[in-house]
Amino acid sequence: MDLMKEHEMFMRRAIEMAAKGMNSNAGGPFGAVVVKDGEIIAEGHNKVTSTNDPTAHAEMVVIREACQKLDSFQLTDCIIYTSCEPCPMCLGAIYWARPKAVFYGCDKADAKAIDFDDQFIYDELDKDMEDRQIGFKQMLRDEAVEVFDNWASKNDKTKY
Ligand SMILES: [Zn+2]
């Protein structure tokens, strides 16, 4: 199969998962799959409302499942296909998981058109802490940073 056809096949599966999640009332209309070496190793959809988990976006669901299956905290050499451009949370998770590529179907303008607008989170990033919608205040840094100092000198840590 030529490469573009393969990408289309996996994206269609992500879109199918989006429809499946929506039709079963699991959550919003978002689906994703993780592929390694031409095979799907995880597939899923948004489960926010059915599991009371605000982090259960499709990408988070499949990253967790794929990492469990690979017994790894990284998605080395994996490709994520997601039915919609990732939100800031999933974007961060994708960077931490380090797949080699991401393909997306709908974009954030499409999501905004059906009332899934994540632009406000991007806007928050540009604001000072005290100007954000949710209050952030720093405290007890001296005590908290002691753990960091101990991490820096810890000999048996797993780096990532
Ligand atoms: Zn997300």
mmCIF file of C-alpha atoms and ligand atoms in Angstrom:
data_model
loop_
_atom_site.group_PDB
_atom_site.id
_atom_site.type_symbol
_atom_site.label_atom_id
_atom_site.label_comp_id
_atom_site.label_asym_id
_atom_site.label_seq_id
_atom_site.Cartn_x
_atom_site.Cartn_y
_atom_site.Cartn_z
ATOM 1 C CA MET A 1 0.000 0.000 0.000
ATOM 2 C CA ASP A 2 1.361 3.426 -0.785
ATOM 3 C CA LEU A 3 2.155 5.602 2.179
ATOM 4 C CA MET A 4 -0.573 8.199 1.668
ATOM 5 C CA LYS A 5 -3.224 5.481 1.406
ATOM 6 C CA GLU A 6 -1.917 4.017 4.663
ATOM 7 C CA HIS A 7 -2.156 7.401 6.390
ATOM 8 C CA GLU A 8 -5.708 7.793 5.084
ATOM 9 C CA MET A 9 -6.694 4.355 6.361
ATOM 10 C CA PHE A 10 -5.508 5.156 9.888
ATOM 11 C CA MET A 11 -7.098 8.612 9.844
ATOM 12 C CA ARG A 12 -10.397 7.051 8.759
ATOM 13 C CA ARG A 13 -10.107 4.744 11.774
ATOM 14 C CA ALA A 14 -9.585 7.763 14.056
ATOM 15 C CA ILE A 15 -12.661 9.388 12.503
ATOM 16 C CA GLU A 16 -14.635 6.142 13.017
ATOM 17 C CA MET A 17 -13.595 6.170 16.669
ATOM 18 C CA ALA A 18 -14.800 9.774 16.954
ATOM 19 C CA ALA A 19 -18.218 8.739 15.631
ATOM 20 C CA LYS A 20 -18.279 5.659 17.875
ATOM 21 C CA GLY A 21 -17.546 7.694 20.989
ATOM 22 C CA MET A 22 -20.170 10.250 20.084
ATOM 23 C CA ASN A 23 -22.846 7.678 19.232
ATOM 24 C CA SER A 24 -22.290 5.812 22.506
ATOM 25 C CA ASN A 25 -22.420 9.094 24.468
ATOM 26 C CA ALA A 26 -18.930 8.471 25.853
ATOM 27 C CA GLY A 27 -17.977 12.099 25.343
ATOM 28 C CA GLY A 28 -17.250 14.628 22.614
ATOM 29 C CA PRO A 29 -16.843 13.705 18.937
ATOM 30 C CA PHE A 30 -13.111 13.063 18.963
ATOM 31 C CA GLY A 31 -11.158 9.894 18.131
ATOM 32 C CA ALA A 32 -7.521 8.878 17.828
ATOM 33 C CA VAL A 33 -5.255 5.933 17.048
ATOM 34 C CA VAL A 34 -1.587 5.214 17.681
ATOM 35 C CA VAL A 35 0.287 3.300 14.984
ATOM 36 C CA LYS A 36 3.683 1.644 15.186
ATOM 37 C CA ASP A 37 5.329 -0.222 12.310
ATOM 38 C CA GLY A 38 2.125 -0.021 10.274
ATOM 39 C CA GLU A 39 -0.102 -1.511 12.980
ATOM 40 C CA ILE A 40 -2.640 0.065 15.317
ATOM 41 C CA ILE A 41 -1.470 -0.414 18.898
ATOM 42 C CA ALA A 42 -4.122 1.750 20.543
ATOM 43 C CA GLU A 43 -7.392 3.314 19.461
ATOM 44 C CA GLY A 44 -9.986 5.246 21.377
ATOM 45 C CA HIS A 45 -12.200 8.230 21.715
ATOM 46 C CA ASN A 46 -13.067 11.032 24.079
ATOM 47 C CA LYS A 47 -14.538 9.781 27.384
ATOM 48 C CA VAL A 48 -14.721 12.997 29.402
ATOM 49 C CA THR A 49 -18.405 12.975 30.309
ATOM 50 C CA SER A 50 -18.867 9.206 30.729
ATOM 51 C CA THR A 51 -15.873 8.782 33.050
ATOM 52 C CA ASN A 52 -15.956 12.188 34.782
ATOM 53 C CA ASP A 53 -12.376 12.662 33.646
ATOM 54 C CA PRO A 54 -11.591 16.094 32.171
ATOM 55 C CA THR A 55 -8.298 14.701 30.853
ATOM 56 C CA ALA A 56 -9.918 11.827 28.936
ATOM 57 C CA HIS A 57 -9.486 13.429 25.531
ATOM 58 C CA ALA A 58 -9.046 10.956 22.675
ATOM 59 C CA GLU A 59 -5.314 11.625 22.383
ATOM 60 C CA MET A 60 -4.752 11.176 26.132
ATOM 61 C CA VAL A 61 -6.737 7.925 26.090
ATOM 62 C CA VAL A 62 -4.675 6.426 23.256
ATOM 63 C CA ILE A 63 -1.334 7.701 24.554
ATOM 64 C CA ARG A 64 -2.009 5.999 27.915
ATOM 65 C CA GLU A 65 -3.095 2.743 26.272
ATOM 66 C CA ALA A 66 -0.216 2.688 23.793
ATOM 67 C CA CYS A 67 2.372 3.355 26.511
ATOM 68 C CA GLN A 68 0.900 0.554 28.642
ATOM 69 C CA LYS A 69 1.093 -1.844 25.688
ATOM 70 C CA LEU A 70 4.638 -0.833 24.813
ATOM 71 C CA ASP A 71 5.626 -0.843 28.499
ATOM 72 C CA SER A 72 7.294 2.506 27.862
ATOM 73 C CA PHE A 73 6.795 6.140 28.836
ATOM 74 C CA GLN A 74 7.619 7.165 25.270
ATOM 75 C CA LEU A 75 5.939 6.525 21.928
ATOM 76 C CA THR A 76 9.196 6.189 20.023
ATOM 77 C CA ASP A 77 8.653 5.625 16.276
ATOM 78 C CA CYS A 78 4.874 5.881 16.703
ATOM 79 C CA ILE A 79 2.434 7.990 14.702
ATOM 80 C CA ILE A 80 -0.692 9.504 16.249
ATOM 81 C CA TYR A 81 -3.739 10.031 14.052
ATOM 82 C CA THR A 82 -6.362 12.240 15.649
ATOM 83 C CA SER A 83 -9.696 13.298 14.208
ATOM 84 C CA CYS A 84 -9.084 16.885 15.376
ATOM 85 C CA GLU A 85 -6.112 19.163 15.936
ATOM 86 C CA PRO A 86 -4.959 18.558 19.544
ATOM 87 C CA CYS A 87 -5.902 20.994 22.312
ATOM 88 C CA PRO A 88 -3.093 22.512 24.438
ATOM 89 C CA MET A 89 -3.286 19.676 27.011
ATOM 90 C CA CYS A 90 -2.995 16.964 24.377
ATOM 91 C CA LEU A 91 -0.345 18.930 22.514
ATOM 92 C CA GLY A 92 1.725 18.919 25.705
ATOM 93 C CA ALA A 93 1.105 15.210 26.268
ATOM 94 C CA ILE A 94 2.141 14.483 22.685
ATOM 95 C CA TYR A 95 5.424 16.331 23.183
ATOM 96 C CA TRP A 96 6.093 14.402 26.401
ATOM 97 C CA ALA A 97 5.260 11.095 24.665
ATOM 98 C CA ARG A 98 7.521 11.965 21.712
ATOM 99 C CA PRO A 99 5.884 10.205 18.765
ATOM 100 C CA LYS A 100 7.567 10.782 15.402
ATOM 101 C CA ALA A 101 4.552 12.402 13.727
ATOM 102 C CA VAL A 102 0.960 13.518 14.195
ATOM 103 C CA PHE A 103 -1.790 13.651 11.579
ATOM 104 C CA TYR A 104 -5.028 15.489 12.325
ATOM 105 C CA GLY A 105 -8.391 15.741 10.562
ATOM 106 C CA CYS A 106 -10.491 18.703 11.688
ATOM 107 C CA ASP A 107 -8.680 21.812 12.879
ATOM 108 C CA LYS A 108 -9.319 24.073 15.835
ATOM 109 C CA ALA A 109 -11.545 26.388 13.803
ATOM 110 C CA ASP A 110 -13.784 23.401 13.035
ATOM 111 C CA ALA A 111 -13.848 22.551 16.764
ATOM 112 C CA LYS A 112 -14.681 26.122 17.693
ATOM 113 C CA ALA A 113 -17.610 26.040 15.250
ATOM 114 C CA ILE A 114 -19.227 23.291 17.388
ATOM 115 C CA ASP A 115 -18.395 25.062 20.696
ATOM 116 C CA PHE A 116 -15.127 23.310 21.537
ATOM 117 C CA ASP A 117 -12.988 26.441 21.736
ATOM 118 C CA ASP A 118 -9.537 25.993 23.246
ATOM 119 C CA GLN A 119 -8.210 29.375 22.094
ATOM 120 C CA PHE A 120 -8.753 30.777 25.610
ATOM 121 C CA ILE A 121 -6.088 28.377 26.940
ATOM 122 C CA TYR A 122 -3.549 29.605 24.396
ATOM 123 C CA ASP A 123 -4.504 33.159 25.377
ATOM 124 C CA GLU A 124 -3.965 32.341 29.075
ATOM 125 C CA LEU A 125 -0.377 31.245 28.358
ATOM 126 C CA ASP A 126 0.488 34.742 27.221
ATOM 127 C CA LYS A 127 -0.858 36.366 30.393
ATOM 128 C CA ASP A 128 0.935 37.014 33.665
ATOM 129 C CA MET A 129 0.037 34.521 36.407
ATOM 130 C CA GLU A 130 -2.045 37.064 38.336
ATOM 131 C CA ASP A 131 -4.060 38.007 35.241
ATOM 132 C CA ARG A 132 -5.220 34.457 34.473
ATOM 133 C CA GLN A 133 -8.834 33.302 34.882
ATOM 134 C CA ILE A 134 -7.743 30.740 37.481
ATOM 135 C CA GLY A 135 -5.601 32.183 40.274
ATOM 136 C CA PHE A 136 -1.989 30.966 40.447
ATOM 137 C CA LYS A 137 0.185 32.014 43.390
ATOM 138 C CA GLN A 138 3.689 30.821 44.245
ATOM 139 C CA MET A 139 4.448 29.767 47.847
ATOM 140 C CA LEU A 140 6.985 27.731 49.907
ATOM 141 C CA ARG A 141 9.489 27.622 47.046
ATOM 142 C CA ASP A 142 12.434 27.124 49.406
ATOM 143 C CA GLU A 143 10.884 23.967 50.839
ATOM 144 C CA ALA A 144 9.663 22.648 47.484
ATOM 145 C CA VAL A 145 13.014 23.149 45.770
ATOM 146 C CA GLU A 146 14.740 20.870 48.306
ATOM 147 C CA VAL A 147 13.141 17.888 46.552
ATOM 148 C CA PHE A 148 14.562 19.128 43.251
ATOM 149 C CA ASP A 149 18.021 19.383 44.781
ATOM 150 C CA ASN A 150 17.696 15.800 45.994
ATOM 151 C CA TRP A 151 16.555 14.683 42.523
ATOM 152 C CA ALA A 152 19.591 16.360 40.968
ATOM 153 C CA SER A 153 21.920 14.329 43.181
ATOM 154 C CA LYS A 154 19.892 11.079 43.107
ATOM 155 C CA ASN A 155 21.907 8.244 41.572
ATOM 156 C CA ASP A 156 19.201 5.708 40.719
ATOM 157 C CA LYS A 157 16.738 7.872 38.808
ATOM 158 C CA THR A 158 15.181 7.083 35.464
ATOM 159 C CA LYS A 159 15.738 10.127 33.283
ATOM 160 C CA TYR A 160 13.245 11.115 30.643
HETATM 161 ZN ZN ZN B 1 -7.156 17.478 24.120
#
